[in-house]
PDB file of C-alpha atoms and ligand atoms in Angstrom:
ATOM      1  CA  MET J   1     -41.576   1.871 -60.214  1.00 88.00           C
ATOM      2  CA  LYS J   2     -39.168   0.921 -58.561  1.00 94.00           C
ATOM      3  CA  LEU J   3     -35.559   2.660 -59.748  1.00 97.00           C
ATOM      4  CA  GLU J   4     -34.712  -0.010 -61.086  1.00 97.00           C
ATOM      5  CA  ASN J   5     -37.147  -0.253 -63.720  1.00 96.00           C
ATOM      6  CA  MET J   6     -36.381   3.971 -64.568  1.00 98.00           C
ATOM      7  CA  TYR J   7     -33.701   3.921 -66.238  1.00 98.00           C
ATOM      8  CA  GLU J   8     -35.843   1.235 -69.310  1.00 98.00           C
ATOM      9  CA  THR J   9     -39.394   3.644 -68.043  1.00 98.00           C
ATOM     10  CA  LEU J  10     -37.511   6.854 -69.304  1.00 98.00           C
ATOM     11  CA  ARG J  11     -35.898   5.037 -72.302  1.00 98.00           C
ATOM     12  CA  ASN J  12     -38.415   3.532 -73.920  1.00 98.00           C
ATOM     13  CA  ILE J  13     -40.435   6.657 -73.783  1.00 98.00           C
ATOM     14  CA  HIS J  14     -37.928   9.515 -74.662  1.00 98.00           C
ATOM     15  CA  GLY J  15     -35.561   6.502 -76.893  1.00 97.00           C
ATOM     16  CA  PRO J  16     -32.135   6.805 -77.366  1.00 97.00           C
ATOM     17  CA  GLN J  17     -29.617   9.727 -76.320  1.00 95.00           C
ATOM     18  CA  GLY J  18     -26.030   8.253 -77.149  1.00 91.00           C
ATOM     19  CA  LYS J  19     -23.303  10.188 -75.428  1.00 92.00           C
ATOM     20  CA  TRP J  20     -25.980  12.870 -74.895  1.00 95.00           C
ATOM     21  CA  TRP J  21     -23.926  15.998 -73.878  1.00 96.00           C
ATOM     22  CA  PRO J  22     -22.322  17.964 -77.185  1.00 96.00           C
ATOM     23  CA  GLY J  23     -19.117  18.873 -78.093  1.00 95.00           C
ATOM     24  CA  SER J  24     -15.400  17.120 -78.111  1.00 95.00           C
ATOM     25  CA  GLU J  25     -13.781  16.497 -74.975  1.00 96.00           C
ATOM     26  CA  GLU J  26     -12.387  19.691 -74.563  1.00 96.00           C
ATOM     27  CA  GLU J  27     -15.475  21.392 -75.236  1.00 96.00           C
ATOM     28  CA  ILE J  28     -17.778  19.679 -72.855  1.00 97.00           C
ATOM     29  CA  ILE J  29     -15.288  20.816 -70.309  1.00 98.00           C
ATOM     30  CA  VAL J  30     -16.060  24.394 -71.035  1.00 98.00           C
ATOM     31  CA  SER J  31     -19.534  23.901 -71.216  1.00 97.00           C
ATOM     32  CA  ALA J  32     -19.688  22.386 -68.214  1.00 97.00           C
ATOM     33  CA  VAL J  33     -18.229  25.595 -66.332  1.00 97.00           C
ATOM     34  CA  LEU J  34     -20.835  27.415 -68.841  1.00 97.00           C
ATOM     35  CA  THR J  35     -23.902  26.132 -68.589  1.00 96.00           C
ATOM     36  CA  GLN J  36     -23.488  26.594 -64.392  1.00 94.00           C
ATOM     37  CA  ASN J  37     -27.289  28.831 -63.952  1.00 92.00           C
ATOM     38  CA  THR J  38     -27.998  29.108 -67.829  1.00 93.00           C
ATOM     39  CA  ASN J  39     -29.775  27.167 -70.725  1.00 93.00           C
ATOM     40  CA  TRP J  40     -28.293  25.761 -73.229  1.00 95.00           C
ATOM     41  CA  LYS J  41     -29.011  28.158 -76.252  1.00 96.00           C
ATOM     42  CA  ASN J  42     -26.902  30.782 -73.986  1.00 97.00           C
ATOM     43  CA  VAL J  43     -23.507  27.918 -73.637  1.00 97.00           C
ATOM     44  CA  GLU J  44     -23.937  27.032 -77.229  1.00 97.00           C
ATOM     45  CA  LYS J  45     -23.532  31.097 -78.068  1.00 97.00           C
ATOM     46  CA  ALA J  46     -20.425  31.559 -75.256  1.00 97.00           C
ATOM     47  CA  LEU J  47     -19.238  28.984 -77.467  1.00 97.00           C
ATOM     48  CA  GLU J  48     -19.286  29.640 -80.471  1.00 96.00           C
ATOM     49  CA  ASN J  49     -17.393  32.827 -79.657  1.00 97.00           C
ATOM     50  CA  ILE J  50     -14.645  30.729 -78.352  1.00 97.00           C
ATOM     51  CA  LYS J  51     -14.194  28.395 -81.373  1.00 95.00           C
ATOM     52  CA  LYS J  52     -13.854  31.480 -83.667  1.00 94.00           C
ATOM     53  CA  ASP J  53     -10.833  32.697 -82.193  1.00 92.00           C
ATOM     54  CA  CYS J  54      -9.237  29.134 -80.965  1.00 93.00           C
ATOM     55  CA  LYS J  55      -9.247  27.184 -84.008  1.00 84.00           C
ATOM     56  CA  ASN J  56      -7.747  23.906 -82.474  1.00 80.00           C
ATOM     57  CA  ASN J  57      -7.163  23.127 -79.441  1.00 87.00           C
ATOM     58  CA  ILE J  58      -9.678  25.476 -76.606  1.00 94.00           C
ATOM     59  CA  LEU J  59      -8.020  24.330 -73.541  1.00 96.00           C
ATOM     60  CA  HIS J  60      -4.478  25.575 -75.015  1.00 94.00           C
ATOM     61  CA  CYS J  61      -6.144  28.557 -76.933  1.00 96.00           C
ATOM     62  CA  LEU J  62      -8.117  29.550 -73.496  1.00 97.00           C
ATOM     63  CA  ALA J  63      -5.264  28.648 -71.386  1.00 96.00           C
ATOM     64  CA  LYS J  64      -3.601  31.504 -72.901  1.00 95.00           C
ATOM     65  CA  MET J  65      -5.664  34.447 -72.804  1.00 97.00           C
ATOM     66  CA  SER J  66      -6.653  36.791 -69.843  1.00 97.00           C
ATOM     67  CA  THR J  67      -9.006  36.188 -67.878  1.00 97.00           C
ATOM     68  CA  GLN J  68     -11.068  39.317 -69.746  1.00 97.00           C
ATOM     69  CA  GLN J  69     -10.806  37.927 -72.738  1.00 97.00           C
ATOM     70  CA  ILE J  70     -12.547  35.215 -71.589  1.00 98.00           C
ATOM     71  CA  SER J  71     -15.541  36.837 -69.977  1.00 98.00           C
ATOM     72  CA  PHE J  72     -15.863  38.682 -73.676  1.00 97.00           C
ATOM     73  CA  LEU J  73     -16.099  35.581 -75.192  1.00 97.00           C
ATOM     74  CA  ILE J  74     -18.070  34.372 -73.358  1.00 97.00           C
ATOM     75  CA  LYS J  75     -20.802  36.895 -72.382  1.00 97.00           C
ATOM     76  CA  PRO J  76     -23.841  35.515 -73.572  1.00 97.00           C
ATOM     77  CA  ALA J  77     -23.532  32.707 -70.764  1.00 97.00           C
ATOM     78  CA  GLY J  78     -24.762  34.580 -68.616  1.00 96.00           C
ATOM     79  CA  PHE J  79     -22.269  35.660 -64.854  1.00 96.00           C
ATOM     80  CA  PHE J  80     -19.155  35.800 -67.003  1.00 96.00           C
ATOM     81  CA  ASN J  81     -16.780  37.709 -64.917  1.00 97.00           C
ATOM     82  CA  ILE J  82     -17.606  34.471 -62.383  1.00 97.00           C
ATOM     83  CA  LYS J  83     -16.938  31.797 -65.187  1.00 97.00           C
ATOM     84  CA  ALA J  84     -14.060  33.448 -66.890  1.00 98.00           C
ATOM     85  CA  GLN J  85     -12.313  32.957 -62.487  1.00 98.00           C
ATOM     86  CA  ARG J  86     -13.374  29.214 -62.241  1.00 98.00           C
ATOM     87  CA  LEU J  87     -12.507  28.241 -66.218  1.00 98.00           C
ATOM     88  CA  LYS J  88      -9.000  30.013 -65.580  1.00 97.00           C
ATOM     89  CA  ASN J  89      -9.153  28.228 -62.161  1.00 98.00           C
ATOM     90  CA  LEU J  90      -9.609  24.794 -64.051  1.00 98.00           C
ATOM     91  CA  LEU J  91      -7.594  25.423 -67.178  1.00 98.00           C
ATOM     92  CA  THR J  92      -4.707  25.473 -64.727  1.00 97.00           C
ATOM     93  CA  TRP J  93      -5.390  22.134 -63.386  1.00 98.00           C
ATOM     94  CA  LEU J  94      -5.722  20.746 -66.450  1.00 97.00           C
ATOM     95  CA  LYS J  95      -2.004  22.805 -67.362  1.00 97.00           C
ATOM     96  CA  ASN J  96      -0.731  20.215 -65.102  1.00 96.00           C
ATOM     97  CA  TYR J  97      -1.438  17.125 -66.888  1.00 97.00           C
ATOM     98  CA  ASP J  98      -0.188  19.647 -69.794  1.00 95.00           C
ATOM     99  CA  PHE J  99      -4.066  19.923 -70.991  1.00 95.00           C
ATOM    100  CA  ASP J 100      -3.921  16.128 -71.872  1.00 95.00           C
ATOM    101  CA  LEU J 101      -7.068  14.489 -71.023  1.00 96.00           C
ATOM    102  CA  GLU J 102      -5.360  10.305 -71.279  1.00 96.00           C
ATOM    103  CA  LYS J 103      -2.937  11.896 -68.440  1.00 97.00           C
ATOM    104  CA  ILE J 104      -5.733  12.852 -65.594  1.00 97.00           C
ATOM    105  CA  LYS J 105      -7.289   9.542 -66.516  1.00 95.00           C
ATOM    106  CA  THR J 106      -4.104   7.752 -65.388  1.00 95.00           C
ATOM    107  CA  LYS J 107      -5.628   8.382 -62.281  1.00 96.00           C
ATOM    108  CA  ASN J 108      -8.541   7.118 -60.304  1.00 96.00           C
ATOM    109  CA  ILE J 109     -12.009   8.630 -60.409  1.00 97.00           C
ATOM    110  CA  GLU J 110     -11.816   9.504 -56.422  1.00 97.00           C
ATOM    111  CA  GLU J 111      -8.288  11.341 -56.852  1.00 98.00           C
ATOM    112  CA  ILE J 112      -9.728  13.190 -60.015  1.00 98.00           C
ATOM    113  CA  ARG J 113     -12.719  14.397 -58.317  1.00 98.00           C
ATOM    114  CA  LYS J 114     -10.914  14.924 -54.856  1.00 98.00           C
ATOM    115  CA  GLU J 115      -8.700  17.206 -57.160  1.00 98.00           C
ATOM    116  CA  LEU J 116     -11.513  18.731 -59.416  1.00 98.00           C
ATOM    117  CA  LEU J 117     -13.554  19.416 -56.651  1.00 98.00           C
ATOM    118  CA  SER J 118     -10.298  21.389 -54.809  1.00 98.00           C
ATOM    119  CA  ILE J 119     -10.835  24.613 -57.491  1.00 98.00           C
ATOM    120  CA  LYS J 120     -12.161  26.728 -56.383  1.00 96.00           C
ATOM    121  CA  GLY J 121     -15.818  27.024 -58.159  1.00 94.00           C
ATOM    122  CA  ILE J 122     -16.258  23.386 -59.349  1.00 97.00           C
ATOM    123  CA  GLY J 123     -18.510  21.857 -56.836  1.00 97.00           C
ATOM    124  CA  LYS J 124     -19.847  18.141 -57.684  1.00 98.00           C
ATOM    125  CA  GLU J 125     -22.483  17.778 -60.443  1.00 97.00           C
ATOM    126  CA  THR J 126     -19.434  20.206 -62.098  1.00 97.00           C
ATOM    127  CA  ALA J 127     -16.995  18.025 -61.328  1.00 98.00           C
ATOM    128  CA  ASP J 128     -19.335  15.149 -62.070  1.00 98.00           C
ATOM    129  CA  SER J 129     -20.521  16.040 -65.711  1.00 98.00           C
ATOM    130  CA  ILE J 130     -16.696  16.577 -66.654  1.00 98.00           C
ATOM    131  CA  ILE J 131     -15.462  12.907 -65.212  1.00 98.00           C
ATOM    132  CA  LEU J 132     -18.806  11.271 -67.238  1.00 98.00           C
ATOM    133  CA  TYR J 133     -18.801  12.750 -70.262  1.00 98.00           C
ATOM    134  CA  ALA J 134     -15.274  14.595 -71.441  1.00 98.00           C
ATOM    135  CA  LEU J 135     -12.793  11.923 -69.601  1.00 98.00           C
ATOM    136  CA  GLU J 136     -15.179   8.991 -69.847  1.00 97.00           C
ATOM    137  CA  LEU J 137     -15.277   8.096 -66.453  1.00 98.00           C
ATOM    138  CA  PRO J 138     -18.172   5.713 -64.604  1.00 98.00           C
ATOM    139  CA  ILE J 139     -19.886   8.901 -62.436  1.00 98.00           C
ATOM    140  CA  PHE J 140     -23.185   9.083 -61.747  1.00 98.00           C
ATOM    141  CA  VAL J 141     -23.735  12.777 -62.684  1.00 98.00           C
ATOM    142  CA  ILE J 142     -26.799  14.501 -59.997  1.00 98.00           C
ATOM    143  CA  ASP J 143     -29.445  18.080 -60.808  1.00 97.00           C
ATOM    144  CA  ALA J 144     -31.767  19.576 -59.576  1.00 96.00           C
ATOM    145  CA  TYR J 145     -34.316  17.186 -62.064  1.00 97.00           C
ATOM    146  CA  THR J 146     -32.541  13.758 -60.710  1.00 98.00           C
ATOM    147  CA  LYS J 147     -33.915  14.980 -57.354  1.00 98.00           C
ATOM    148  CA  ARG J 148     -37.371  15.801 -59.054  1.00 98.00           C
ATOM    149  CA  LEU J 149     -37.303  13.113 -60.827  1.00 98.00           C
ATOM    150  CA  LEU J 150     -36.645  10.896 -57.884  1.00 97.00           C
ATOM    151  CA  ASN J 151     -38.965  12.964 -55.492  1.00 97.00           C
ATOM    152  CA  ARG J 152     -42.216  12.557 -57.545  1.00 97.00           C
ATOM    153  CA  LEU J 153     -41.449   9.043 -58.847  1.00 97.00           C
ATOM    154  CA  LEU J 154     -41.289   6.917 -56.539  1.00 97.00           C
ATOM    155  CA  GLY J 155     -40.947   9.506 -53.300  1.00 96.00           C
ATOM    156  CA  ILE J 156     -37.425   9.537 -52.468  1.00 97.00           C
ATOM    157  CA  LYS J 157     -35.748  12.615 -50.700  1.00 97.00           C
ATOM    158  CA  LEU J 158     -32.456  12.576 -49.221  1.00 98.00           C
ATOM    159  CA  LYS J 159     -29.747  15.100 -48.257  1.00 97.00           C
ATOM    160  CA  GLU J 160     -26.453  15.057 -49.126  1.00 97.00           C
ATOM    161  CA  TYR J 161     -25.715  15.427 -53.495  1.00 98.00           C
ATOM    162  CA  ASP J 162     -23.199  12.231 -52.904  1.00 98.00           C
ATOM    163  CA  GLN J 163     -26.193   9.954 -51.354  1.00 98.00           C
ATOM    164  CA  TYR J 164     -27.997  10.198 -54.396  1.00 98.00           C
ATOM    165  CA  ARG J 165     -25.073   9.721 -56.816  1.00 98.00           C
ATOM    166  CA  LEU J 166     -24.134   6.451 -54.798  1.00 98.00           C
ATOM    167  CA  LEU J 167     -28.330   4.753 -54.877  1.00 98.00           C
ATOM    168  CA  PHE J 168     -27.923   5.220 -58.307  1.00 98.00           C
ATOM    169  CA  GLU J 169     -24.285   3.748 -58.475  1.00 98.00           C
ATOM    170  CA  THR J 170     -25.403   0.810 -56.480  1.00 98.00           C
ATOM    171  CA  THR J 171     -28.822   0.026 -58.051  1.00 98.00           C
ATOM    172  CA  TYR J 172     -26.642   0.006 -61.937  1.00 98.00           C
ATOM    173  CA  PRO J 173     -23.937  -0.840 -62.926  1.00 98.00           C
ATOM    174  CA  LYS J 174     -20.686   1.308 -63.550  1.00 97.00           C
ATOM    175  CA  ASP J 175     -21.507   1.969 -66.258  1.00 98.00           C
ATOM    176  CA  VAL J 176     -20.539   5.190 -68.916  1.00 98.00           C
ATOM    177  CA  ALA J 177     -22.822   4.873 -71.653  1.00 98.00           C
ATOM    178  CA  LEU J 178     -25.631   3.518 -69.431  1.00 98.00           C
ATOM    179  CA  TYR J 179     -24.948   6.492 -67.446  1.00 98.00           C
ATOM    180  CA  ARG J 180     -24.251   9.235 -69.942  1.00 98.00           C
ATOM    181  CA  GLU J 181     -27.783   8.422 -71.378  1.00 98.00           C
ATOM    182  CA  PHE J 182     -29.627   8.225 -67.712  1.00 98.00           C
ATOM    183  CA  HIS J 183     -28.583  11.240 -66.618  1.00 98.00           C
ATOM    184  CA  GLY J 184     -29.681  12.600 -70.517  1.00 98.00           C
ATOM    185  CA  LEU J 185     -32.628  11.278 -70.539  1.00 98.00           C
ATOM    186  CA  ILE J 186     -34.284  12.422 -66.814  1.00 98.00           C
ATOM    187  CA  VAL J 187     -33.246  15.540 -68.644  1.00 97.00           C
ATOM    188  CA  GLU J 188     -35.222  14.903 -71.021  1.00 97.00           C
ATOM    189  CA  HIS J 189     -38.405  13.873 -69.299  1.00 98.00           C
ATOM    190  CA  ALA J 190     -37.759  16.853 -66.141  1.00 98.00           C
ATOM    191  CA  LYS J 191     -38.025  19.575 -69.497  1.00 96.00           C
ATOM    192  CA  MET J 192     -40.790  17.664 -71.707  1.00 98.00           C
ATOM    193  CA  PHE J 193     -43.121  16.955 -68.619  1.00 98.00           C
ATOM    194  CA  CYS J 194     -41.986  17.204 -65.186  1.00 98.00           C
ATOM    195  CA  ARG J 195     -41.029  20.833 -65.040  1.00 98.00           C
ATOM    196  CA  THR J 196     -41.606  23.015 -62.285  1.00 97.00           C
ATOM    197  CA  LYS J 197     -44.869  22.893 -62.169  1.00 97.00           C
ATOM    198  CA  PRO J 198     -45.677  18.466 -64.047  1.00 97.00           C
ATOM    199  CA  LEU J 199     -47.764  18.011 -67.200  1.00 97.00           C
ATOM    200  CA  CYS J 200     -49.286  14.965 -64.996  1.00 96.00           C
ATOM    201  CA  GLU J 201     -52.552  14.491 -67.760  1.00 96.00           C
ATOM    202  CA  LEU J 202     -49.331  14.115 -70.881  1.00 97.00           C
ATOM    203  CA  CYS J 203     -46.643  11.714 -69.327  1.00 97.00           C
ATOM    204  CA  PRO J 204     -46.978   8.335 -70.060  1.00 97.00           C
ATOM    205  CA  ILE J 205     -45.624   7.140 -66.241  1.00 97.00           C
ATOM    206  CA  ASP J 206     -48.723   6.186 -64.976  1.00 94.00           C
ATOM    207  CA  SER J 207     -46.303   4.057 -62.113  1.00 93.00           C
ATOM    208  CA  CYS J 208     -45.554   7.802 -60.773  1.00 96.00           C
ATOM    209  CA  ARG J 209     -46.450   8.172 -56.782  1.00 95.00           C
ATOM    210  CA  TYR J 210     -46.990  11.707 -57.390  1.00 95.00           C
ATOM    211  CA  LYS J 211     -49.590  11.173 -59.859  1.00 92.00           C
ATOM    212  CA  ASN J 212     -51.649   8.384 -58.338  1.00 92.00           C
ATOM    213  CA  ALA J 213     -51.161  10.081 -55.496  1.00 91.00           C
ATOM    214  CA  LYS J 214     -53.072  13.779 -57.013  1.00 69.00           C
ATOM    215  CA  ASP J 215     -55.746  10.893 -58.262  1.00 65.00           C
TER     216      ASP J 215
HETATM  217  S1  SF4 A 301     -46.758  11.922 -63.919  1.00 64.27           S
HETATM  218 FE1  SF4 A 301     -45.932  13.803 -63.592  1.00 64.27          FE
HETATM  219  S2  SF4 A 301     -44.963  13.665 -61.964  1.00 64.27           S
HETATM  220 FE2  SF4 A 301     -45.065  11.742 -62.344  1.00 64.27          FE
HETATM  221  S3  SF4 A 301     -42.926  11.599 -63.862  1.00 64.27           S
HETATM  222 FE3  SF4 A 301     -44.657  12.568 -64.286  1.00 64.27          FE
HETATM  223  S4  SF4 A 301     -44.862  14.205 -64.880  1.00 64.27           S
HETATM  224 FE4  SF4 A 301     -43.316  14.021 -63.791  1.00 64.27          FE
END
């Protein structure tokens, strides 16, 4: 298996994923913070609570709330006090752009990323998820699943987050739809087969370095 074939291989197994990350652009921004260290079911519960209180633009609505109010709503997502503060920090940044995502998009990716990373509690994975899935700009999101799959499939282990990101971005064209779906496929594959304890007997990929090393 080569990195060049990874997308096609995963897509043949799991089928089209489309945008993959559900929800409106505003919901994606909020869920990018909520999903830190928890599963998606808990994120959905927290989002439901928010949507019950915020009928229209959830960013505007949350910005008007206190950190305490937000932490009450997002309780199901866990680490609710920390996440409420992180959301508040993010909302303060968004307010500079009047909560208008189009205004943010007038800047280039590097500038946007730099600003996002300067917000307390926003790391690279969260920043890049917001850039790719909410702002629709081409950046490759790296997470623990991506690192695991790259290591097991291809024997690639790198030191830095950005080394992984650049590896994908120089191997594949800068394409929002492709990067969104590819990241989704990686997560789906890691959840279904390439778990912490991998289910290699059931996994359809035969050209896997890890699987072949075991045989
Ligand atoms: S064969 Fe095993 S190690 Fe390789 S991708 Fe599939 S589950 Fe992961």
